[in-house]
Amino acid sequence: MTRKHKVSRWLAALLTGALLLGMLAACQSTQATTTAPTTKADATEANKTDAPSTDKEPIVIGGLAPLTGGVSVYGIASDNGTQLAIEEINAAGGINGRQIKYIVLDEQGDAEQAVTAYDRLVNEHNIVALIGDVTSTPSIAVAQRAARDGLPMIAPTATAADVTLQGKNVFRVCFLDPDQGRTMADFAKNNLKVTKAAVIHNASDDYSVGLAEAFIAQAKELGIEIVSEQTYVQDDKDFRTQLTTIAAAKPDVLYAPDYYGTDILILNQAKDAGLDVPLLGGDGWDGILTQTAADNPKEADGSYFTNHYATSDESPIVQDFLKAFEAKYNEVPISFSALGYDAAKIMAAAIERAGSTDKDAIVKALNETDYDGVTGHITFDENGDPLKPISIIEVVDGAYKLITKIDIER
Amino acid sequence: MLFFVQLINGLQLGAIYALVALGYTMVYGIVKLINFAHGDLMMVGAYLSLFLYTSGLPLYFALPLAIIGTSVMGVLIERVAYRPLRNASRLSALITAIGISLLLQNSFMILFSSTPRRFPSVSEHLPVFVLGTNRISFMALLTVLFAVGLMLLLTAFVHGTRMGKAMRAVSEDMRAAQLMGINVNRIISMTFAIGSALAAFAAILYGFSFQQIDPYMGAMPGIKAFIAAVLGGIGILPGAMLGGFLLGIIESLTKAVMPAGYTQLADAVVFLVLILVLLFKPSGLLGQPMREKV
């Protein structure tokens, strides 16, 4: 018994030690992330001193993005695009002879941290305009503050409708969720000549629901019959039952708007269930080729999805962007990077046209935006949402191919 | 015809639940522990199979190796985490099992990231049965056959061999079995080894059926397999099998019958089944209170 007691005491001591270590590690990591923004900002400042110097003071533009945390992959991608655009503008002489000083703070995808970071940008750094935020929830929180301050704000990638409804000074570069669903229905009717469609979507995800609802509404408007509508929930892996029901309804196409990790499962299980029709999707499909089987890279062939831009787009502005981005970061930019790039270019152009850093003047100039960007020709509607083309991509021979561009109708 | 196809879909899902449930029920029968880490052992099995298979080893060599590896992992977990707590309260052991489950999930997430990985597909190489307008994949039938075959094999083992007899003895009265000269520790290790091997089998069938694995893949099937074990009568081998198949069919048919927008109720129905069983027949469908349990 005594030996046993000793052993358990040892175990207890070990466990306590491990726990303490864990807590220490946790403290350190939070410290590291809170200091990260400043080092990032410092790095940006250091860059600027190396840049061609002008006598005039730099224009300070703020940025917000989740550079760490669960959605950091999007934050980093978007910020990389923005950084590239700012670098190009500064190298070309800046805005009306003034360099841009871009200060980006990390908000870890969290609305409260985003608001704190926003206050820091405004109070400590006196920014004249804001590029961000990246994901929808923090963007809405920040947009409320920016609306109160009248600060010109442009969100590169936040798709929720509410973001730009906070104020007249809030703009965005990406299209909204319903735009994609409607456009895909148009494409199905006009280009694919579809008469019967089926829909399967993730009922526990706003993005998936938003696209599906818009698709169904527009399809009915256009006279496409929705022969079956099925749902599933987050983390489901088994779609056989729903797909069997859909196969029995004999649709011409299946609209499956989700992220590519789930889309590939639906794609494969649809084939197993005897459903040999093209699958249609939204920008969540961008990346599906990372999921195809090593021995069958063409398994996603014949699927169509809506996207912000296509790397196969031959237009010089897209190709120049691809070249510059790959030279700087050594990777192919995802659409978040293209949107971050366009956001910075649009904001810089607006400040240039305004001829001053006056908030109202910049907002007025933003409203008059007429810009040819990587993600298409962009003007803004009365809400600050972009009117731009949506790219339709087809997977052909295991590669994304741009089929057509369709202008948003809203 | 559509109904029949949906039934097959349910059986395929149920076969996987059943295999995992067999492990739950065996471990419970012997040590009266609900091993909540059992679903995560299935995840371990899936990753092992994927890595061994993609490392270039032939299929017939890679998969048995993965099954053995998962077995060793199961035995190791018992040795390190459960054996020191054998005489502690059952609640302590249960909480440890939950701890092991979280440990496995999170260490696999750190090691291999939470990005889902693609499992190799074999269905192109297998024949497909065409039933009117619907298709039934050979994989579905294979999965069901495998599950039933393994259950029969296990039952034969438990009732027909000396080792099986020893297992039944330990399950009935551990202390008396020890006094009769049975090496209880060895029997328990073996139970965990067999249970984990079955989880690895389930993982391979899951991988081939759904073609995607991630560190959290074991959580939901683990819980449903537990419900299956309770439904059939925990501690009873054919009960686990019956429970697994019933659950798979209930889940599939609920999804098939529910109108659009309500298919997600399938999980709710499954959990409702658990509540009903616990209310009206707590010993399970095949349960006879206080009889032999293995």
XYZ file of C-alpha atoms in Angstrom:
704
model
C 0.000 0.000 0.000
C 2.748 2.447 0.938
C 4.475 1.877 -2.368
C 1.266 2.557 -4.173
C 0.848 5.780 -2.224
C 4.314 6.874 -3.190
C 3.635 6.147 -6.803
C 0.425 8.117 -6.812
C 2.156 11.009 -5.048
C 4.822 10.985 -7.746
C 2.160 10.929 -10.389
C 0.375 13.826 -8.750
C 3.599 15.824 -8.616
C 4.306 15.063 -12.251
C 0.810 16.029 -13.306
C 0.952 19.287 -11.364
C 4.274 20.044 -12.977
C 2.895 19.344 -16.415
C -0.126 21.527 -15.725
C 2.054 24.402 -14.532
C 4.233 24.071 -17.592
C 1.147 24.100 -19.757
C -0.087 27.258 -18.104
C 3.290 28.911 -18.557
C 3.304 27.946 -22.191
C -0.187 29.351 -22.570
C 0.896 32.657 -20.976
C 3.883 32.867 -23.253
C 1.845 32.227 -26.341
C -0.651 34.967 -25.483
C 2.250 37.331 -24.889
C 3.776 36.374 -28.164
C 0.567 37.069 -30.039
C -0.059 40.392 -28.357
C 3.414 41.596 -29.212
C 3.201 40.250 -32.732
C 1.241 43.198 -34.141
C 3.741 45.772 -32.936
C 6.689 43.877 -34.376
C 4.785 43.541 -37.607
C 4.024 47.258 -37.546
C 7.640 48.045 -36.693
C 8.765 45.933 -39.597
C 6.446 47.866 -41.875
C 7.806 51.147 -40.544
C 11.371 49.942 -41.066
C 10.525 49.096 -44.660
C 9.191 52.547 -45.211
C 12.393 54.279 -44.085
C 14.251 52.310 -46.748
C 11.760 53.332 -49.404
C 12.477 56.334 -51.619
C 12.226 59.254 -49.240
C 10.113 62.327 -49.760
C 9.968 65.436 -47.660
C 6.264 65.036 -47.071
C 4.839 63.056 -44.181
C 3.553 59.570 -45.030
C -0.156 58.798 -45.240
C -1.042 56.306 -42.492
C -3.453 53.532 -43.505
C -4.514 50.957 -40.953
C -5.105 47.263 -41.505
C -6.917 44.608 -39.481
C -6.572 40.876 -40.107
C -6.458 37.599 -38.195
C -2.734 36.903 -38.572
C -2.827 34.170 -35.922
C -5.562 31.809 -34.749
C -8.055 29.538 -36.460
C -8.825 31.721 -39.482
C -5.272 33.016 -39.884
C -4.973 31.317 -43.262
C -7.459 33.873 -44.652
C -6.029 36.796 -42.691
C -2.487 36.181 -43.856
C -3.597 35.644 -47.458
C -5.586 38.882 -47.523
C -2.852 40.862 -45.763
C -0.202 39.516 -48.163
C -2.228 40.907 -51.066
C -2.607 44.275 -49.338
C 1.123 44.474 -48.483
C 2.027 43.747 -52.107
C -0.286 46.507 -53.382
C 1.097 49.065 -50.905
C 4.653 48.136 -51.843
C 3.855 48.664 -55.526
C 2.180 52.019 -54.871
C 5.103 53.252 -52.766
C 7.641 52.086 -55.330
C 5.734 54.067 -57.979
C 6.001 57.244 -55.892
C 3.144 56.872 -53.428
C -0.060 58.921 -53.350
C 0.369 62.454 -54.704
C 4.057 62.236 -53.765
C 3.420 60.959 -50.248
C 4.433 57.471 -49.183
C 1.912 55.133 -47.544
C 2.644 53.875 -44.051
C 0.582 50.692 -43.621
C 0.109 49.465 -40.063
C -1.611 46.090 -39.694
C -2.746 44.731 -36.326
C -3.612 41.117 -35.549
C -7.126 40.525 -34.161
C -7.047 36.683 -34.159
C -10.472 36.518 -35.813
C -12.097 37.843 -32.635
C -14.615 40.718 -32.674
C -13.565 42.174 -29.299
C -9.884 42.125 -30.167
C -10.710 43.675 -33.513
C -12.454 46.615 -31.812
C -9.517 47.085 -29.406
C -7.081 46.976 -32.306
C -9.257 49.471 -34.209
C -9.124 51.891 -31.275
C -5.352 51.552 -31.181
C -5.087 52.273 -34.892
C -7.233 55.374 -34.563
C -5.841 56.770 -31.293
C -2.169 55.803 -31.408
C -1.469 55.807 -35.111
C -3.998 58.375 -36.384
C -4.934 56.351 -39.453
C -6.804 58.135 -42.241
C -8.378 54.980 -43.676
C -8.847 51.307 -42.824
C -8.372 48.163 -44.919
C -10.120 45.293 -43.141
C -11.431 43.304 -41.492
C -11.206 39.868 -43.095
C -13.937 37.670 -41.607
C -17.545 38.797 -41.245
C -18.193 38.917 -37.477
C -15.226 41.124 -36.494
C -15.824 43.204 -39.620
C -19.337 44.066 -38.453
C -18.031 45.053 -35.006
C -15.327 47.262 -36.521
C -17.709 48.737 -39.108
C -19.922 50.006 -36.267
C -16.956 51.912 -34.810
C -15.797 53.171 -38.178
C -19.348 54.372 -38.948
C -19.365 56.335 -35.672
C -15.997 57.920 -36.553
C -16.850 58.425 -40.235
C -13.540 56.705 -41.072
C -13.254 55.413 -44.665
C -13.218 51.617 -44.401
C -12.953 48.911 -47.046
C -13.347 45.232 -46.137
C -11.593 42.994 -48.661
C -13.327 39.687 -47.956
C -16.212 39.958 -45.442
C -19.261 38.529 -47.218
C -22.084 39.027 -44.660
C -24.671 41.563 -45.837
C -24.615 43.486 -42.522
C -21.018 44.695 -42.875
C -21.660 47.571 -45.263
C -25.080 48.406 -43.790
C -23.394 49.930 -40.718
C -22.623 53.226 -42.451
C -22.140 55.085 -45.733
C -18.368 55.091 -45.181
C -18.088 51.274 -45.181
C -17.262 49.483 -48.437
C -16.252 45.986 -49.462
C -14.479 44.381 -52.434
C -15.908 40.851 -52.427
C -19.374 39.951 -53.653
C -22.028 38.841 -51.141
C -23.215 35.294 -50.495
C -26.571 35.681 -52.306
C -24.813 37.108 -55.402
C -23.063 33.783 -55.919
C -26.212 31.670 -55.631
C -28.141 33.901 -58.040
C -25.305 34.015 -60.560
C -24.889 30.238 -60.528
C -28.620 29.811 -61.185
C -28.301 32.211 -64.148
C -25.361 30.239 -65.476
C -27.194 26.919 -65.031
C -30.179 28.253 -66.995
C -28.392 30.163 -69.760
C -25.195 28.209 -70.328
C -25.931 24.680 -69.118
C -29.611 24.725 -70.253
C -30.670 23.073 -67.005
C -34.380 22.367 -66.453
C -34.216 20.321 -63.250
C -31.809 20.989 -60.398
C -31.242 19.478 -56.954
C -29.671 21.203 -53.949
C -27.772 19.785 -50.987
C -26.456 22.141 -48.347
C -25.087 22.408 -44.826
C -28.008 23.530 -42.662
C -25.721 24.565 -39.795
C -23.595 26.978 -41.818
C -24.803 30.477 -42.763
C -22.618 30.589 -45.847
C -23.962 27.337 -47.253
C -27.572 28.233 -46.406
C -27.196 31.727 -47.925
C -25.929 30.401 -51.240
C -28.486 27.601 -51.407
C -31.443 29.888 -50.684
C -30.360 32.430 -53.282
C -29.806 29.689 -55.861
C -33.222 28.147 -55.228
C -35.037 31.501 -55.356
C -33.359 32.512 -58.621
C -33.762 29.039 -60.156
C -37.506 29.113 -59.510
C -37.651 32.613 -60.996
C -35.961 31.320 -64.146
C -38.243 28.294 -64.409
C -35.762 25.668 -63.249
C -37.557 22.980 -61.284
C -35.947 22.118 -57.924
C -36.593 18.371 -57.853
C -34.961 17.651 -54.504
C -33.599 19.710 -51.632
C -31.505 17.966 -48.991
C -29.543 19.127 -45.952
C -26.871 17.862 -43.600
C -24.994 19.304 -40.625
C -21.436 20.331 -39.862
C -18.923 17.451 -39.709
C -21.234 14.959 -41.439
C -19.296 12.551 -43.626
C -22.090 10.301 -44.807
C -24.277 11.807 -47.519
C -25.301 8.542 -49.188
C -28.883 8.656 -47.974
C -29.496 12.197 -49.207
C -27.675 11.529 -52.480
C -29.661 8.348 -53.074
C -32.872 10.362 -52.675
C -31.507 13.009 -55.046
C -30.436 10.426 -57.624
C -33.974 9.047 -57.655
C -35.317 12.531 -58.508
C -33.121 12.654 -61.661
C -31.847 16.246 -61.658
C -29.677 17.739 -64.434
C -27.274 19.313 -61.938
C -26.600 19.249 -58.194
C -25.861 22.536 -56.391
C -23.621 21.831 -53.368
C -22.353 25.075 -51.833
C -19.950 24.206 -49.012
C -16.198 24.267 -48.373
C -14.006 21.992 -50.450
C -13.271 19.486 -47.671
C -16.949 18.515 -47.656
C -17.524 19.098 -51.382
C -15.067 16.364 -52.332
C -17.004 13.868 -50.184
C -20.303 14.831 -51.793
C -18.698 14.600 -55.212
C -17.434 11.069 -54.627
C -20.456 9.730 -52.817
C -22.692 11.163 -55.552
C -20.819 9.028 -58.087
C -21.233 5.996 -55.827
C -24.962 6.674 -55.562
C -25.286 6.719 -59.348
C -25.675 10.478 -59.650
C -23.593 11.287 -62.740
C -24.483 14.965 -63.156
C -22.294 18.083 -62.953
C -21.899 19.503 -59.452
C -22.164 23.283 -58.992
C -20.784 25.264 -56.066
C -19.575 28.561 -54.665
C -16.152 30.024 -53.877
C -15.758 27.433 -51.090
C -14.919 25.021 -53.923
C -11.710 26.965 -54.589
C -9.152 24.447 -53.294
C -11.023 21.283 -54.308
C -7.966 20.207 -56.297
C -5.986 19.922 -53.066
C -8.424 17.191 -52.020
C -8.531 15.003 -55.105
C -7.052 11.526 -54.793
C -3.384 11.186 -55.689
C -4.131 8.429 -58.191
C -7.153 10.199 -59.712
C -6.428 13.956 -59.965
C -9.222 14.427 -62.511
C -12.069 13.214 -60.306
C -13.503 16.734 -59.855
C -13.658 17.310 -63.622
C -16.914 18.692 -64.955
C -17.792 20.645 -61.813
C -18.538 24.369 -61.971
C -18.209 27.008 -59.256
C -18.458 30.762 -58.816
C -15.285 32.553 -57.747
C -13.719 35.986 -57.268
C -11.097 35.547 -59.949
C -9.321 32.832 -61.887
C -5.605 32.262 -62.172
C -6.245 31.084 -65.741
C -7.622 34.556 -66.603
C -5.474 35.803 -69.509
C -5.997 39.511 -68.808
C -2.693 41.324 -68.146
C -3.764 42.745 -64.784
C -4.361 39.218 -63.423
C -1.165 37.813 -64.923
C 0.939 40.749 -63.634
C -0.546 40.273 -60.174
C 0.209 36.526 -60.249
C 3.809 37.166 -61.282
C 4.414 39.841 -58.637
C 2.750 37.795 -55.913
C 4.662 34.636 -56.719
C 7.925 36.598 -56.832
C 7.289 38.072 -53.376
C 5.715 35.126 -51.524
C 6.656 32.105 -53.629
C 3.078 30.755 -53.741
C -0.004 30.998 -55.947
C -2.381 33.615 -54.483
C -5.810 32.418 -53.370
C -8.734 34.750 -54.025
C -8.389 36.337 -50.558
C -5.000 37.701 -51.635
C -6.479 39.114 -54.847
C -9.234 40.811 -52.825
C -6.733 42.227 -50.299
C -4.709 43.577 -53.222
C -7.711 45.204 -54.877
C -8.863 46.703 -51.557
C -5.549 48.513 -51.075
C -5.469 49.727 -54.695
C -9.039 51.036 -54.512
C -8.391 52.842 -51.233
C -5.136 54.384 -52.491
C -6.802 55.532 -55.707
C -9.638 57.111 -53.721
C -7.219 59.019 -51.471
C -5.348 60.184 -54.563
C -8.550 61.450 -56.220
C -9.711 63.085 -52.978
C -6.466 65.056 -53.018
C -6.454 65.184 -49.226
C -6.724 62.918 -46.207
C -10.074 64.403 -45.206
C -12.414 61.530 -44.242
C -15.487 62.829 -46.072
C -13.486 63.566 -49.208
C -12.088 60.027 -49.264
C -15.550 58.483 -48.727
C -16.909 60.601 -51.587
C -14.051 59.481 -53.813
C -14.614 55.833 -52.849
C -18.246 56.174 -53.941
C -17.038 57.312 -57.356
C -14.733 54.293 -57.726
C -14.481 52.913 -61.234
C -11.596 50.508 -61.052
C -10.199 47.637 -63.103
C -8.906 45.161 -60.554
C -7.605 41.642 -60.361
C -11.088 40.523 -59.305
C -12.752 42.421 -62.153
C -14.152 45.847 -62.965
C -15.530 47.349 -59.774
C -18.020 50.136 -59.037
C -19.975 50.507 -55.798
C -23.743 50.488 -55.283
C -25.512 52.744 -52.763
C -24.645 50.379 -49.874
C -20.936 50.300 -50.647
C -21.180 46.776 -52.074
C -19.297 46.138 -55.318
C -20.920 45.735 -58.715
C -18.464 43.460 -60.460
C -18.315 40.286 -62.505
C -18.341 36.833 -60.930
C -16.035 34.292 -62.539
C -17.432 30.879 -63.406
C -14.751 28.228 -63.119
C -14.913 24.719 -64.511
C -12.596 21.941 -63.401
C -11.051 20.579 -66.601
C -8.277 17.971 -66.678
C -7.557 18.466 -63.006
C -7.159 22.266 -63.347
C -9.360 25.341 -62.848
C -10.499 26.893 -66.110
C -12.255 30.244 -66.449
C -15.434 29.674 -68.471
C -17.090 33.065 -68.382
C -17.636 36.161 -66.277
C -21.144 37.229 -65.338
C -21.968 40.690 -63.984
C -23.796 40.810 -60.677
C -27.416 41.924 -60.852
C -28.708 43.297 -57.617
C -36.493 -0.120 -54.587
C -35.368 3.230 -53.247
C -36.253 2.000 -49.776
C -34.085 -1.060 -50.295
C -31.108 1.062 -51.358
C -31.555 3.297 -48.324
C -31.657 0.159 -46.178
C -28.297 -0.892 -47.622
C -26.943 2.621 -46.921
C -28.072 2.205 -43.332
C -26.554 -1.253 -43.027
C -23.225 0.046 -44.302
C -23.201 2.815 -41.708
C -24.479 0.401 -39.071
C -21.712 -2.112 -39.766
C -19.127 0.494 -38.806
C -21.042 1.408 -35.638
C -21.365 -2.294 -34.849
C -17.638 -2.990 -35.112
C -16.820 -0.087 -32.812
C -19.657 -1.124 -30.478
C -18.181 -4.632 -30.182
C -15.038 -3.115 -28.669
C -17.068 -0.969 -26.266
C -19.117 -3.908 -25.141
C -16.153 -6.286 -24.664
C -14.234 -3.820 -22.534
C -17.323 -3.035 -20.517
C -18.037 -6.734 -20.045
C -14.600 -7.376 -18.602
C -13.608 -4.298 -16.597
C -16.952 -2.452 -16.320
C -15.336 0.592 -17.933
C -16.965 2.668 -20.636
C -13.869 3.319 -22.697
C -14.693 6.693 -24.219
C -11.336 6.697 -25.993
C -12.495 3.766 -28.118
C -13.814 5.962 -30.937
C -10.473 7.736 -31.021
C -8.671 4.420 -31.320
C -10.602 4.070 -34.541
C -9.116 7.418 -35.596
C -5.627 6.145 -34.700
C -6.307 3.060 -36.804
C -7.392 5.195 -39.733
C -4.236 7.328 -39.651
C -2.017 4.250 -39.277
C -3.719 2.587 -42.248
C -3.364 5.716 -44.361
C 0.320 6.213 -43.556
C 1.250 2.561 -44.013
C -0.778 2.281 -47.215
C 0.635 5.446 -48.766
C 4.183 4.526 -47.702
C 4.157 2.078 -50.603
C 3.516 -1.164 -48.720
C 1.094 -3.510 -50.508
C -2.492 -3.442 -49.254
C -2.476 -6.959 -47.797
C 0.591 -6.078 -45.745
C -0.173 -2.468 -44.785
C -3.664 -3.024 -43.399
C -2.832 -5.959 -41.075
C 0.146 -3.954 -39.829
C -2.148 -1.000 -39.077
C -4.539 -3.298 -37.220
C -1.694 -4.704 -35.130
C -0.407 -1.178 -34.455
C -3.822 -0.058 -33.214
C -4.025 -3.143 -31.005
C -0.693 -2.309 -29.424
C -1.889 1.257 -28.873
C -5.048 -0.023 -27.146
C -3.078 -2.343 -24.873
C -0.646 0.456 -24.082
C -3.464 2.805 -23.117
C -4.910 0.173 -20.799
C -1.499 -0.480 -19.244
C -0.633 3.174 -18.683
C -3.968 4.833 -17.983
C -6.550 2.284 -16.829
C -4.643 -0.444 -14.964
C -3.351 1.887 -12.209
C -6.989 2.872 -11.617
C -8.425 -0.635 -11.600
C -9.266 -0.498 -7.891
C -10.202 3.172 -7.929
C -13.821 4.280 -8.230
C -15.424 3.676 -11.605
C -15.973 7.385 -12.013
C -12.206 8.026 -11.918
C -11.627 5.466 -14.650
C -14.441 6.965 -16.735
C -12.997 10.461 -16.459
C -9.560 9.107 -17.356
C -11.077 7.554 -20.463
C -12.476 10.952 -21.480
C -9.030 12.424 -20.818
C -7.375 9.834 -23.060
C -9.940 10.592 -25.754
C -9.087 14.309 -25.699
C -5.371 13.534 -25.502
C -5.523 11.368 -28.627
C -7.620 13.874 -30.591
C -5.460 16.855 -29.761
C -2.091 15.189 -30.123
C -3.118 13.930 -33.568
C -4.296 17.429 -34.427
C -0.921 18.883 -33.420
C 1.053 16.144 -35.185
C -0.925 15.943 -38.422
C -3.010 19.179 -38.402
C -6.791 19.311 -38.402
C -6.968 19.404 -42.207
C -8.884 16.341 -43.399
C -6.796 13.810 -45.272
C -7.848 11.869 -48.282
C -8.138 8.115 -47.835
C -7.346 6.035 -50.919
C -10.379 4.958 -52.869
C -10.920 1.389 -53.974
C -14.493 1.615 -55.203
C -13.414 2.141 -58.847
C -11.802 -1.282 -58.776
C -14.875 -2.973 -57.351
C -18.021 -4.047 -59.171
C -21.237 -2.052 -58.828
C -24.719 -3.548 -58.629
C -27.365 -1.717 -60.576
C -30.861 -1.860 -59.137
C -33.234 -0.080 -61.467
C -31.999 3.508 -61.450
C -30.004 3.095 -58.261
C -26.580 1.692 -57.646
C -25.240 -0.275 -54.740
C -21.498 -0.238 -54.324
C -19.695 -3.460 -53.611
C -18.007 -1.657 -50.726
C -21.346 -1.481 -48.907
C -21.862 -5.241 -49.088
C -18.241 -5.890 -48.191
C -18.553 -3.688 -45.120
C -21.644 -5.514 -43.890
C -20.136 -8.958 -44.581
C -16.924 -8.033 -42.778
C -18.787 -6.808 -39.710
C -21.003 -9.879 -39.449
C -18.057 -12.213 -40.107
C -15.932 -10.615 -37.419
C -18.788 -10.755 -34.932
C -19.290 -14.497 -35.593
C -15.560 -15.100 -35.290
C -15.461 -13.239 -32.004
C -18.450 -15.140 -30.618
C -16.828 -18.431 -31.618
C -13.623 -17.317 -29.917
C -15.351 -16.332 -26.694
C -17.452 -19.480 -26.484
C -15.166 -22.050 -28.065
C -11.641 -21.516 -26.787
C -9.852 -21.707 -23.437
C -8.947 -18.043 -23.715
C -12.585 -17.209 -24.341
C -13.610 -19.250 -21.336
C -11.085 -17.319 -19.242
C -12.535 -14.046 -20.555
C -16.022 -15.102 -19.566
C -14.751 -16.120 -16.155
C -13.048 -12.744 -15.607
C -16.196 -10.972 -16.745
C -18.322 -12.884 -14.251
C -16.093 -12.465 -11.221
C -12.622 -11.049 -11.546
C -11.439 -11.998 -8.065
C -12.703 -15.567 -8.237
C -11.107 -15.975 -11.662
C -7.809 -14.807 -10.225
C -8.094 -17.355 -7.407
C -8.627 -20.079 -10.008
C -5.256 -19.254 -11.515
C -6.352 -17.083 -14.426
C -3.926 -14.295 -15.258
C -6.411 -11.446 -15.114
C -4.015 -8.818 -16.408
C -3.301 -10.865 -19.493
C -6.982 -11.427 -20.185
C -7.721 -7.730 -19.857
C -4.808 -6.822 -22.147
C -6.119 -9.296 -24.674
C -9.614 -7.816 -24.474
C -8.224 -4.381 -25.216
C -6.112 -5.801 -28.045
C -9.117 -7.455 -29.698
C -11.360 -4.430 -29.143
C -8.769 -2.087 -30.657
C -8.214 -4.406 -33.604
C -11.961 -4.268 -34.295
C -11.812 -0.467 -34.090
C -8.996 -0.523 -36.652
C -11.145 -2.746 -38.894
C -13.955 -0.234 -38.543
C -11.500 2.553 -39.392
C -10.405 0.872 -42.596
C -13.998 0.252 -43.693
C -14.846 3.843 -42.753
C -11.875 5.122 -44.720
C -12.776 3.177 -47.847
C -16.446 4.131 -47.528
C -16.093 7.868 -46.850
C -12.551 8.478 -48.139
C -11.688 11.210 -45.679
C -10.185 11.109 -42.189
C -9.412 13.794 -39.613
C -8.377 13.853 -35.931
C -11.987 14.246 -34.746
C -13.491 11.534 -36.932
C -13.766 9.119 -33.995
C -15.861 11.332 -31.737
C -19.317 11.000 -33.273
C -19.081 7.341 -34.406
C -17.683 6.603 -30.927
C -20.721 8.077 -29.221
C -23.112 6.381 -31.622
C -21.353 3.043 -31.175
C -21.738 3.497 -27.434
C -25.459 4.043 -27.940
C -25.511 0.948 -30.140
C -23.864 -1.076 -27.378
C -26.406 0.176 -24.829
C -29.274 -0.411 -27.260
C -28.300 -4.047 -27.784
C -27.407 -4.583 -24.137
C -23.945 -3.554 -23.029
C -21.645 -6.500 -22.447
C -23.417 -8.743 -24.990
C -21.626 -9.371 -28.310
C -24.612 -10.040 -30.618
C -26.348 -7.140 -28.856
C -23.634 -4.725 -29.987
C -24.006 -5.951 -33.538
C -27.802 -5.699 -33.483
C -27.620 -2.259 -31.880
C -25.125 -1.024 -34.466
C -27.163 -2.166 -37.444
C -30.418 -0.842 -35.954
C -28.842 2.537 -35.298
C -27.412 2.785 -38.803
C -30.775 1.927 -40.331
C -32.662 4.340 -38.063
C -30.241 7.138 -38.969
C -30.389 6.460 -42.694
C -34.155 6.048 -42.925
C -34.762 9.160 -40.804
C -32.645 11.144 -43.244
C -34.504 9.589 -46.160
C -37.995 10.273 -44.787
C -37.521 13.727 -43.261
C -38.401 16.660 -45.533
C -35.653 19.051 -46.625
C -34.308 21.171 -43.816
C -35.091 18.537 -41.201
C -32.631 15.813 -42.201
C -30.344 16.990 -39.419
C -32.923 15.598 -36.993
C -31.445 12.150 -37.713
C -28.934 12.570 -34.891
C -31.656 13.718 -32.536
C -33.662 10.579 -33.336
C -30.607 8.436 -32.628
C -30.140 10.016 -29.210
C -33.864 9.755 -28.544
C -33.496 6.007 -29.052
C -30.878 5.968 -26.276
C -33.208 7.801 -23.906
C -36.104 5.463 -24.695
C -33.971 2.362 -24.145
C -32.684 3.673 -20.844
C -36.246 4.484 -19.749
C -37.971 1.273 -20.737
C -35.340 -1.459 -20.982
C -32.116 -0.299 -19.328
C -30.482 -3.695 -19.842
C -30.826 -3.358 -23.626
C -32.751 -5.284 -26.285
C -30.914 -8.571 -25.705
C -30.125 -7.857 -22.071
C -31.039 -10.298 -19.353
C -30.075 -8.740 -16.041
C -27.334 -10.537 -14.118
C -26.519 -13.245 -16.617
C -23.158 -14.031 -18.180
C -21.616 -11.025 -19.838
C -18.673 -10.867 -22.134
